[in-house]
mmCIF file of C-alpha atoms and ligand atoms in Angstrom:
data_model
loop_
_atom_site.group_PDB
_atom_site.id
_atom_site.type_symbol
_atom_site.label_atom_id
_atom_site.label_comp_id
_atom_site.label_asym_id
_atom_site.label_seq_id
_atom_site.Cartn_x
_atom_site.Cartn_y
_atom_site.Cartn_z
ATOM 1 C CA MET A 994 35.313 216.341 180.034
ATOM 2 C CA SER A 995 37.484 214.074 182.315
ATOM 3 C CA SER A 996 41.259 214.456 182.167
ATOM 4 C CA SER A 997 41.512 211.175 180.208
ATOM 5 C CA ARG A 998 42.304 211.593 176.515
ATOM 6 C CA PRO A 999 39.192 212.225 174.411
ATOM 7 C CA ILE A 1000 37.992 209.204 172.434
ATOM 8 C CA SER A 1001 37.549 209.201 168.665
ATOM 9 C CA LEU A 1002 34.184 209.201 166.891
ATOM 10 C CA MET A 1003 34.874 205.654 165.664
ATOM 11 C CA ARG A 1004 35.523 204.375 169.220
ATOM 12 C CA PHE A 1005 32.454 206.258 170.518
ATOM 13 C CA LEU A 1006 30.261 204.585 167.850
ATOM 14 C CA ILE A 1007 31.723 201.133 168.494
ATOM 15 C CA GLU A 1008 31.093 201.521 172.243
ATOM 16 C CA GLU A 1009 27.540 202.789 171.561
ATOM 17 C CA GLN A 1010 26.968 199.732 169.352
ATOM 18 C CA ARG A 1011 28.261 197.391 172.078
ATOM 19 C CA ALA A 1012 26.297 199.102 174.850
ATOM 20 C CA HIS A 1013 23.022 199.783 173.070
ATOM 21 C CA GLN A 1014 20.913 198.155 170.374
ATOM 22 C CA HIS A 1015 20.039 201.467 168.708
ATOM 23 C CA ILE A 1016 23.040 201.398 166.407
ATOM 24 C CA ASN A 1017 24.243 198.655 164.072
ATOM 25 C CA ALA A 1018 27.294 198.265 161.842
ATOM 26 C CA ASP A 1019 25.581 199.874 158.839
ATOM 27 C CA LEU A 1020 24.482 202.977 160.772
ATOM 28 C CA ARG A 1021 27.923 203.244 162.341
ATOM 29 C CA LEU A 1022 29.535 203.093 158.893
ATOM 30 C CA LEU A 1023 27.067 205.695 157.569
ATOM 31 C CA ILE A 1024 27.946 208.171 160.340
ATOM 32 C CA GLU A 1025 31.671 207.616 159.812
ATOM 33 C CA VAL A 1026 31.316 208.153 156.060
ATOM 34 C CA VAL A 1027 29.345 211.389 156.554
ATOM 35 C CA ALA A 1028 31.960 212.572 159.086
ATOM 36 C CA ARG A 1029 34.757 211.839 156.608
ATOM 37 C CA ALA A 1030 32.919 213.771 153.878
ATOM 38 C CA CYS A 1031 32.575 216.714 156.281
ATOM 39 C CA LYS A 1032 36.341 216.655 156.857
ATOM 40 C CA THR A 1033 36.793 217.029 153.080
ATOM 41 C CA ILE A 1034 34.284 219.903 153.016
ATOM 42 C CA ALA A 1035 36.092 221.541 155.969
ATOM 43 C CA ILE A 1036 39.315 221.564 153.943
ATOM 44 C CA ALA A 1037 37.554 223.186 150.953
ATOM 45 C CA VAL A 1038 35.838 225.778 153.172
ATOM 46 C CA GLY A 1039 39.143 226.499 154.933
ATOM 47 C CA LYS A 1040 40.887 227.199 151.622
ATOM 48 C CA GLY A 1041 38.394 229.936 150.700
ATOM 49 C CA ASP A 1042 39.663 232.137 147.857
ATOM 50 C CA LEU A 1043 42.914 230.154 147.671
ATOM 51 C CA GLY A 1044 40.842 227.159 146.569
ATOM 52 C CA GLY A 1045 38.728 229.194 144.154
ATOM 53 C CA VAL A 1046 35.583 228.014 145.948
ATOM 54 C CA LEU A 1047 34.014 231.361 146.795
ATOM 55 C CA GLY A 1048 31.222 233.004 144.844
ATOM 56 C CA GLU A 1049 28.213 231.819 142.876
ATOM 57 C CA ALA A 1050 28.173 228.615 140.828
ATOM 58 C CA GLY A 1051 26.016 230.230 138.130
ATOM 59 C CA SER A 1052 23.202 227.698 138.710
ATOM 60 C CA GLY A 1053 20.016 227.656 140.870
ATOM 61 C CA ASN A 1054 18.428 225.010 143.105
ATOM 62 C CA VAL A 1055 14.851 223.746 143.492
ATOM 63 C CA GLN A 1056 14.285 226.476 146.078
ATOM 64 C CA GLY A 1057 14.886 229.088 143.392
ATOM 65 C CA GLU A 1058 18.088 230.174 145.167
ATOM 66 C CA ALA A 1059 21.374 230.929 143.422
ATOM 67 C CA GLN A 1060 23.766 228.110 144.258
ATOM 68 C CA GLN A 1061 27.170 228.979 145.673
ATOM 69 C CA LYS A 1062 30.182 227.041 144.356
ATOM 70 C CA LEU A 1063 30.580 225.511 147.828
ATOM 71 C CA ASP A 1064 26.919 224.398 147.832
ATOM 72 C CA VAL A 1065 27.577 222.401 144.655
ATOM 73 C CA LEU A 1066 31.022 221.122 145.732
ATOM 74 C CA SER A 1067 29.785 220.027 149.199
ATOM 75 C CA ASN A 1068 26.820 218.268 147.599
ATOM 76 C CA GLU A 1069 29.126 216.349 145.246
ATOM 77 C CA ILE A 1070 31.483 215.401 148.106
ATOM 78 C CA LEU A 1071 28.595 213.950 150.159
ATOM 79 C CA LEU A 1072 27.095 212.093 147.171
ATOM 80 C CA GLU A 1073 30.434 210.558 146.151
ATOM 81 C CA ALA A 1074 31.344 209.538 149.707
ATOM 82 C CA ASN A 1075 27.996 207.830 150.302
ATOM 83 C CA ALA A 1076 27.604 206.077 146.931
ATOM 84 C CA TRP A 1077 29.726 202.933 147.375
ATOM 85 C CA GLY A 1078 29.469 202.075 151.122
ATOM 86 C CA GLY A 1079 26.443 199.780 150.809
ATOM 87 C CA HIS A 1080 24.641 201.417 153.781
ATOM 88 C CA LEU A 1081 22.238 203.628 151.813
ATOM 89 C CA ALA A 1082 19.119 203.032 149.706
ATOM 90 C CA GLY A 1083 19.228 206.638 148.539
ATOM 91 C CA CYS A 1084 19.858 210.237 149.543
ATOM 92 C CA ALA A 1085 18.191 213.618 149.152
ATOM 93 C CA SER A 1086 19.659 217.094 149.316
ATOM 94 C CA GLU A 1087 18.664 220.760 149.489
ATOM 95 C CA GLU A 1088 20.616 221.180 146.256
ATOM 96 C CA MET A 1089 18.789 218.488 144.248
ATOM 97 C CA ASP A 1090 15.177 218.563 143.064
ATOM 98 C CA ASP A 1091 14.677 214.801 143.351
ATOM 99 C CA PRO A 1092 16.137 212.027 145.528
ATOM 100 C CA HIS A 1093 19.479 210.664 144.337
ATOM 101 C CA PRO A 1094 19.482 206.854 143.710
ATOM 102 C CA ILE A 1095 22.515 204.743 144.622
ATOM 103 C CA PRO A 1096 24.208 203.733 141.329
ATOM 104 C CA ASP A 1097 23.309 200.138 140.409
ATOM 105 C CA VAL A 1098 27.001 199.149 140.388
ATOM 106 C CA TYR A 1099 27.014 199.518 144.197
ATOM 107 C CA PRO A 1100 25.169 197.470 146.837
ATOM 108 C CA LYS A 1101 22.234 199.206 148.503
ATOM 109 C CA GLY A 1102 21.484 199.487 152.210
ATOM 110 C CA ASN A 1103 18.491 200.162 154.460
ATOM 111 C CA TYR A 1104 18.992 203.820 155.265
ATOM 112 C CA LEU A 1105 17.968 207.124 153.669
ATOM 113 C CA LEU A 1106 20.258 210.140 154.121
ATOM 114 C CA LEU A 1107 18.954 213.711 153.802
ATOM 115 C CA PHE A 1108 21.267 216.712 153.977
ATOM 116 C CA ASP A 1109 21.786 220.443 153.595
ATOM 117 C CA PRO A 1110 25.334 220.201 152.240
ATOM 118 C CA LEU A 1111 26.283 223.804 153.018
ATOM 119 C CA ASP A 1112 24.094 225.681 155.477
ATOM 120 C CA GLY A 1113 24.451 229.443 155.828
ATOM 121 C CA SER A 1114 25.271 230.028 152.177
ATOM 122 C CA SER A 1115 24.875 233.800 152.536
ATOM 123 C CA ASN A 1116 27.879 233.782 154.870
ATOM 124 C CA ILE A 1117 30.306 231.775 152.723
ATOM 125 C CA ASP A 1118 31.976 234.752 151.014
ATOM 126 C CA VAL A 1119 32.314 236.752 154.223
ATOM 127 C CA ASN A 1120 34.181 234.093 156.194
ATOM 128 C CA ILE A 1121 31.463 233.498 158.806
ATOM 129 C CA SER A 1122 30.802 229.976 160.124
ATOM 130 C CA VAL A 1123 28.801 227.709 157.814
ATOM 131 C CA GLY A 1124 27.930 224.039 158.162
ATOM 132 C CA THR A 1125 26.436 220.777 156.966
ATOM 133 C CA ILE A 1126 23.195 219.363 158.414
ATOM 134 C CA PHE A 1127 22.082 215.723 158.003
ATOM 135 C CA SER A 1128 19.232 213.395 158.965
ATOM 136 C CA VAL A 1129 19.018 209.588 158.740
ATOM 137 C CA LEU A 1130 15.790 207.609 158.223
ATOM 138 C CA ARG A 1131 15.079 203.931 157.565
ATOM 139 C CA CYS A 1132 14.074 203.045 154.019
ATOM 140 C CA PRO A 1133 10.561 201.513 154.106
ATOM 141 C CA ASP A 1134 10.658 197.704 153.824
ATOM 142 C CA GLY A 1135 10.515 196.356 150.300
ATOM 143 C CA VAL A 1136 11.432 199.684 148.688
ATOM 144 C CA THR A 1137 14.540 199.371 146.478
ATOM 145 C CA GLU A 1138 14.210 202.613 144.468
ATOM 146 C CA PRO A 1139 13.094 205.150 147.129
ATOM 147 C CA LYS A 1140 11.036 208.056 145.758
ATOM 148 C CA ALA A 1141 10.339 211.403 147.430
ATOM 149 C CA GLU A 1142 7.301 209.983 149.275
ATOM 150 C CA HIS A 1143 9.518 207.372 150.982
ATOM 151 C CA TYR A 1144 11.595 210.185 152.527
ATOM 152 C CA CYS A 1145 8.515 212.012 153.792
ATOM 153 C CA GLN A 1146 8.581 210.506 157.311
ATOM 154 C CA PRO A 1147 7.956 212.538 160.497
ATOM 155 C CA GLY A 1148 10.995 213.708 162.489
ATOM 156 C CA THR A 1149 10.198 211.119 165.174
ATOM 157 C CA ALA A 1150 11.274 208.443 162.636
ATOM 158 C CA GLN A 1151 14.865 209.730 162.504
ATOM 159 C CA VAL A 1152 17.471 207.207 163.709
ATOM 160 C CA ALA A 1153 20.305 209.746 163.688
ATOM 161 C CA ALA A 1154 20.903 213.436 162.994
ATOM 162 C CA GLY A 1155 23.827 215.804 163.109
ATOM 163 C CA TYR A 1156 25.461 218.964 161.943
ATOM 164 C CA THR A 1157 29.010 220.078 161.350
ATOM 165 C CA VAL A 1158 30.101 223.662 161.963
ATOM 166 C CA TYR A 1159 33.032 224.913 159.874
ATOM 167 C CA GLY A 1160 34.184 227.652 162.223
ATOM 168 C CA PRO A 1161 37.343 228.530 164.160
ATOM 169 C CA SER A 1162 37.303 224.838 165.006
ATOM 170 C CA THR A 1163 35.386 222.207 163.087
ATOM 171 C CA LEU A 1164 32.741 220.540 165.260
ATOM 172 C CA LEU A 1165 30.445 217.579 164.615
ATOM 173 C CA VAL A 1166 27.316 217.457 166.786
ATOM 174 C CA LEU A 1167 25.522 214.107 166.723
ATOM 175 C CA THR A 1168 22.511 212.296 168.177
ATOM 176 C CA LEU A 1169 21.541 208.666 167.740
ATOM 177 C CA GLY A 1170 18.492 209.137 169.974
ATOM 178 C CA HIS A 1171 20.484 208.700 173.189
ATOM 179 C CA GLY A 1172 21.722 212.159 174.043
ATOM 180 C CA THR A 1173 23.531 214.796 171.990
ATOM 181 C CA HIS A 1174 27.317 214.715 171.777
ATOM 182 C CA VAL A 1175 29.990 217.082 170.411
ATOM 183 C CA PHE A 1176 33.142 216.026 168.568
ATOM 184 C CA THR A 1177 35.991 218.408 167.719
ATOM 185 C CA LEU A 1178 38.108 217.767 164.613
ATOM 186 C CA ASP A 1179 41.735 217.207 165.633
ATOM 187 C CA ARG A 1180 43.351 218.598 162.498
ATOM 188 C CA GLU A 1181 46.684 216.918 163.268
ATOM 189 C CA LEU A 1182 45.128 213.481 163.703
ATOM 190 C CA GLY A 1183 42.425 214.133 161.104
ATOM 191 C CA SER A 1184 39.903 212.600 163.524
ATOM 192 C CA PHE A 1185 36.762 213.852 165.263
ATOM 193 C CA MET A 1186 37.343 213.503 169.016
ATOM 194 C CA LEU A 1187 34.577 213.454 171.664
ATOM 195 C CA THR A 1188 34.772 216.731 173.622
ATOM 196 C CA ARG A 1189 31.233 217.030 175.104
ATOM 197 C CA ARG A 1190 29.129 213.953 175.983
ATOM 198 C CA ASP A 1191 25.407 214.327 176.734
ATOM 199 C CA LEU A 1192 25.133 218.073 176.244
ATOM 200 C CA GLN A 1193 22.229 219.722 178.133
ATOM 201 C CA ILE A 1194 20.699 223.046 177.021
ATOM 202 C CA PRO A 1195 19.849 225.383 179.944
ATOM 203 C CA ALA A 1196 16.052 225.387 180.377
ATOM 204 C CA GLN A 1197 15.892 229.177 180.717
ATOM 205 C CA THR A 1198 17.620 231.927 178.740
ATOM 206 C CA ARG A 1199 18.045 235.700 178.250
ATOM 207 C CA GLU A 1200 19.073 235.421 174.580
ATOM 208 C CA PHE A 1201 17.007 235.224 171.412
ATOM 209 C CA ALA A 1202 17.998 234.806 167.763
ATOM 210 C CA VAL A 1203 15.770 236.077 164.963
ATOM 211 C CA ASN A 1204 16.091 238.125 161.757
ATOM 212 C CA MET A 1205 14.480 241.302 163.116
ATOM 213 C CA SER A 1206 14.295 242.861 159.649
ATOM 214 C CA ASN A 1207 11.249 240.641 159.039
ATOM 215 C CA GLN A 1208 9.382 242.001 162.105
ATOM 216 C CA ARG A 1209 6.767 244.013 160.160
ATOM 217 C CA HIS A 1210 5.746 240.832 158.323
ATOM 218 C CA TRP A 1211 5.185 238.719 161.465
ATOM 219 C CA GLU A 1212 1.748 237.682 162.709
ATOM 220 C CA GLU A 1213 0.324 239.239 165.910
ATOM 221 C CA PRO A 1214 1.426 236.629 168.512
ATOM 222 C CA MET A 1215 5.003 236.720 167.166
ATOM 223 C CA GLN A 1216 5.016 240.539 167.245
ATOM 224 C CA ARG A 1217 3.788 240.473 170.857
ATOM 225 C CA TYR A 1218 6.190 237.721 171.955
ATOM 226 C CA VAL A 1219 9.289 239.539 170.607
ATOM 227 C CA GLY A 1220 7.883 242.876 171.760
ATOM 228 C CA ASP A 1221 7.774 241.518 175.330
ATOM 229 C CA LEU A 1222 11.373 240.275 175.037
ATOM 230 C CA LEU A 1223 12.484 243.727 173.895
ATOM 231 C CA ALA A 1224 10.530 245.361 176.750
ATOM 232 C CA GLY A 1225 13.025 243.707 179.106
ATOM 233 C CA LYS A 1226 12.717 243.849 182.905
ATOM 234 C CA GLU A 1227 10.211 246.725 182.730
ATOM 235 C CA GLY A 1228 7.993 244.491 180.594
ATOM 236 C CA PRO A 1229 5.813 241.388 181.293
ATOM 237 C CA ARG A 1230 8.820 239.026 181.087
ATOM 238 C CA GLY A 1231 10.551 240.922 183.935
ATOM 239 C CA LYS A 1232 14.116 240.395 182.650
ATOM 240 C CA ASP A 1233 16.384 241.873 179.986
ATOM 241 C CA TYR A 1234 17.069 239.840 176.837
ATOM 242 C CA ASN A 1235 20.043 240.058 174.456
ATOM 243 C CA MET A 1236 19.865 239.329 170.720
ATOM 244 C CA ARG A 1237 22.174 237.422 168.377
ATOM 245 C CA TRP A 1238 21.714 236.521 164.665
ATOM 246 C CA VAL A 1239 24.559 234.938 162.682
ATOM 247 C CA ALA A 1240 22.255 233.933 159.782
ATOM 248 C CA SER A 1241 23.885 230.506 159.656
ATOM 249 C CA MET A 1242 21.453 228.147 161.384
ATOM 250 C CA VAL A 1243 24.288 225.798 162.412
ATOM 251 C CA ALA A 1244 26.138 228.628 164.186
ATOM 252 C CA ASP A 1245 23.033 230.055 165.887
ATOM 253 C CA VAL A 1246 21.878 226.578 167.017
ATOM 254 C CA HIS A 1247 25.351 225.612 168.239
ATOM 255 C CA ARG A 1248 25.500 228.763 170.399
ATOM 256 C CA ILE A 1249 22.108 227.815 171.832
ATOM 257 C CA LEU A 1250 23.171 224.215 172.515
ATOM 258 C CA THR A 1251 26.252 225.555 174.297
ATOM 259 C CA ARG A 1252 24.787 228.349 176.467
ATOM 260 C CA GLY A 1253 21.014 228.381 175.899
ATOM 261 C CA GLY A 1254 18.798 230.659 173.875
ATOM 262 C CA ILE A 1255 15.861 230.536 171.489
ATOM 263 C CA PHE A 1256 16.126 230.389 167.689
ATOM 264 C CA LEU A 1257 13.128 231.746 165.772
ATOM 265 C CA TYR A 1258 12.322 231.624 162.065
ATOM 266 C CA PRO A 1259 8.529 232.099 162.044
ATOM 267 C CA TRP A 1260 6.017 232.226 159.233
ATOM 268 C CA ASP A 1261 5.706 235.775 157.859
ATOM 269 C CA ARG A 1262 3.570 237.687 155.370
ATOM 270 C CA LYS A 1263 6.595 238.558 153.192
ATOM 271 C CA ASP A 1264 5.712 235.469 151.150
ATOM 272 C CA PRO A 1265 2.422 234.258 152.676
ATOM 273 C CA GLY A 1266 2.363 231.142 150.496
ATOM 274 C CA LYS A 1267 5.512 229.903 152.146
ATOM 275 C CA PRO A 1268 4.919 228.308 155.570
ATOM 276 C CA GLY A 1269 8.420 229.498 156.641
ATOM 277 C CA LYS A 1270 11.966 229.828 155.266
ATOM 278 C CA LEU A 1271 13.674 226.750 156.654
ATOM 279 C CA ARG A 1272 13.235 223.264 155.196
ATOM 280 C CA LEU A 1273 11.587 220.577 157.349
ATOM 281 C CA MET A 1274 13.419 217.436 156.177
ATOM 282 C CA TYR A 1275 17.080 218.489 156.273
ATOM 283 C CA GLU A 1276 17.168 221.603 158.452
ATOM 284 C CA ALA A 1277 14.290 221.712 160.985
ATOM 285 C CA ASN A 1278 13.867 217.963 161.746
ATOM 286 C CA PRO A 1279 17.547 217.125 162.356
ATOM 287 C CA MET A 1280 18.000 220.278 164.483
ATOM 288 C CA ALA A 1281 14.809 219.496 166.449
ATOM 289 C CA PHE A 1282 16.025 215.929 167.171
ATOM 290 C CA ILE A 1283 19.445 217.223 168.326
ATOM 291 C CA VAL A 1284 17.869 219.939 170.511
ATOM 292 C CA GLU A 1285 15.292 217.604 172.108
ATOM 293 C CA GLN A 1286 18.024 215.040 172.862
ATOM 294 C CA ALA A 1287 19.879 217.867 174.658
ATOM 295 C CA GLY A 1288 16.853 218.612 176.870
ATOM 296 C CA GLY A 1289 15.559 221.467 174.703
ATOM 297 C CA ARG A 1290 12.300 221.980 172.825
ATOM 298 C CA ALA A 1291 11.395 222.485 169.157
ATOM 299 C CA THR A 1292 8.001 223.579 167.781
ATOM 300 C CA THR A 1293 6.459 225.266 164.748
ATOM 301 C CA GLY A 1294 5.137 227.890 167.165
ATOM 302 C CA ARG A 1295 2.117 225.690 167.558
ATOM 303 C CA GLU A 1296 2.981 221.976 167.431
ATOM 304 C CA ARG A 1297 6.008 219.776 168.198
ATOM 305 C CA LEU A 1298 8.248 219.969 165.121
ATOM 306 C CA LEU A 1299 9.105 216.249 165.170
ATOM 307 C CA ASP A 1300 5.369 215.397 164.935
ATOM 308 C CA VAL A 1301 4.835 217.340 161.699
ATOM 309 C CA THR A 1302 3.703 214.971 158.905
ATOM 310 C CA PRO A 1303 5.789 215.871 155.831
ATOM 311 C CA ASN A 1304 3.988 216.254 152.490
ATOM 312 C CA ALA A 1305 6.926 217.244 150.283
ATOM 313 C CA LEU A 1306 10.699 216.693 150.225
ATOM 314 C CA HIS A 1307 11.555 220.409 150.204
ATOM 315 C CA GLN A 1308 8.655 221.683 152.310
ATOM 316 C CA ARG A 1309 9.282 224.678 154.552
ATOM 317 C CA VAL A 1310 8.174 225.068 158.178
ATOM 318 C CA PRO A 1311 8.234 227.706 160.924
ATOM 319 C CA VAL A 1312 10.965 226.963 163.499
ATOM 320 C CA PHE A 1313 11.063 227.754 167.221
ATOM 321 C CA LEU A 1314 13.790 225.847 169.093
ATOM 322 C CA GLY A 1315 16.161 226.000 172.049
ATOM 323 C CA SER A 1316 15.778 226.412 175.834
ATOM 324 C CA ARG A 1317 12.601 224.501 176.663
ATOM 325 C CA GLU A 1318 10.938 227.031 179.022
ATOM 326 C CA GLU A 1319 11.474 229.850 176.518
ATOM 327 C CA VAL A 1320 10.186 227.817 173.554
ATOM 328 C CA ASP A 1321 7.164 226.806 175.670
ATOM 329 C CA GLU A 1322 6.535 230.503 176.341
ATOM 330 C CA ALA A 1323 6.787 231.496 172.666
ATOM 331 C CA THR A 1324 4.472 228.589 171.746
ATOM 332 C CA ARG A 1325 2.017 229.608 174.486
ATOM 333 C CA TYR A 1326 1.671 233.110 172.886
ATOM 334 C CA HIS A 1327 0.679 231.483 169.558
ATOM 335 C CA ARG A 1328 -1.669 228.845 170.997
ATOM 336 C CA GLU A 1329 -3.473 231.402 173.199
ATOM 337 C CA HIS A 1330 -3.818 233.670 170.179
ATOM 338 C CA ASP A 1331 -5.386 230.800 168.202
ATOM 339 C CA ALA A 1332 -7.593 229.773 171.161
ATOM 340 C CA ALA A 1333 -8.837 233.355 171.455
ATOM 341 C CA GLY A 1334 -9.894 232.897 167.826
ATOM 342 C CA ALA A 1335 -8.408 236.302 167.057
HETATM 343 P P1 LIG B 1290 20.801 227.789 153.466
HETATM 344 O O1 LIG B 1290 21.952 228.709 153.518
HETATM 345 O O2 LIG B 1290 21.171 226.374 153.527
HETATM 346 O O3 LIG B 1290 19.851 228.080 152.346
HETATM 347 O O4 LIG B 1290 20.023 228.007 154.874
HETATM 348 C C1 LIG B 1290 19.172 228.928 155.164
HETATM 349 C C2 LIG B 1290 19.763 229.960 156.120
HETATM 350 O O5 LIG B 1290 20.944 230.498 155.620
HETATM 351 C C3 LIG B 1290 19.971 229.460 157.551
HETATM 352 O O6 LIG B 1290 21.231 228.913 157.769
HETATM 353 C C4 LIG B 1290 19.806 230.741 158.373
HETATM 354 O O7 LIG B 1290 19.322 230.493 159.675
HETATM 355 C C5 LIG B 1290 18.787 231.519 157.550
HETATM 356 O O8 LIG B 1290 18.778 230.979 156.237
HETATM 357 C C6 LIG B 1290 19.149 232.974 157.470
HETATM 358 O O9 LIG B 1290 18.049 233.608 156.892
HETATM 359 P P2 LIG B 1290 18.059 235.191 156.653
HETATM 360 O O10 LIG B 1290 19.068 235.421 155.585
HETATM 361 O O11 LIG B 1290 16.644 235.467 156.232
HETATM 362 O O12 LIG B 1290 18.400 235.827 157.934
#
């Protein structure tokens, strides 16, 4: 970044709006409101036990998962912040079965916001980085009370996507379809400041991220692909690979955006009825948009993730994303397997 003082998120958005037609006042306001909500979540996360926010909430979500107190609190913070701004027609969350309508007392807007309010829930109580992931779609014309089917748009329809990492520093990573940019929260100023513009993921890598404990449940091409990584320079890939797995998607993806790598959460036989663990609409699609805008690649192992036609708000999908040549290689193993009709 040049020696000049970093610019704020607000100034960045205003300049994007002036320079390009892909952002208007409503979308700019929406991004600023989400960023402000993430600042509030960052404070709660930072308080930890002192704020009484650790541990389970005693309730479950539509995924059948036990909700953490911070899942529920972060969800409420995002709902409250986005209710009155007039930029949304509705929002949907990992923590809510159905879409959340904008209360009638407030004006409605043209955008739909989808979010995973607190990603990496299993890491909350052990002080490992967690985050918030969000995706923005247009509300279909003429729809005033958006239902789940109105949110089910392919990832290519996203107009913005981002994630916040609550780690040693709080980072907001954002794309509006014109590159991927990183903002660091200046805790003194209370503002997100632009610290990396137009991030580019290295095309090649020697690092992979996967939960290896699921290996025995993987299908053949996935077994062979990871087997060849582990075989290192003596194997068909001819180079040694290192492994990392934080088990917070935001942290694993941010590492990959910063220095390259491949993130893998494939389908497995552990629960054959489930097409994967991660959710398409508010985990896989926003991350795929961010990664592609940073020169990376994102597939299901077989097809481009952003081209997947959603059929349910909380549907799950296999995820392969990161350095484009490595994701192409992993996808090639699966497509050749299918072509061989094995
Ligand atoms: P949530 O915490 O939002 O449910 O997200 C799912 C997640 O925690 C991802 O962040 C992470 O990549 C993955 O699950 C970890 O899965 P596992 O515990 O199977 O390694």
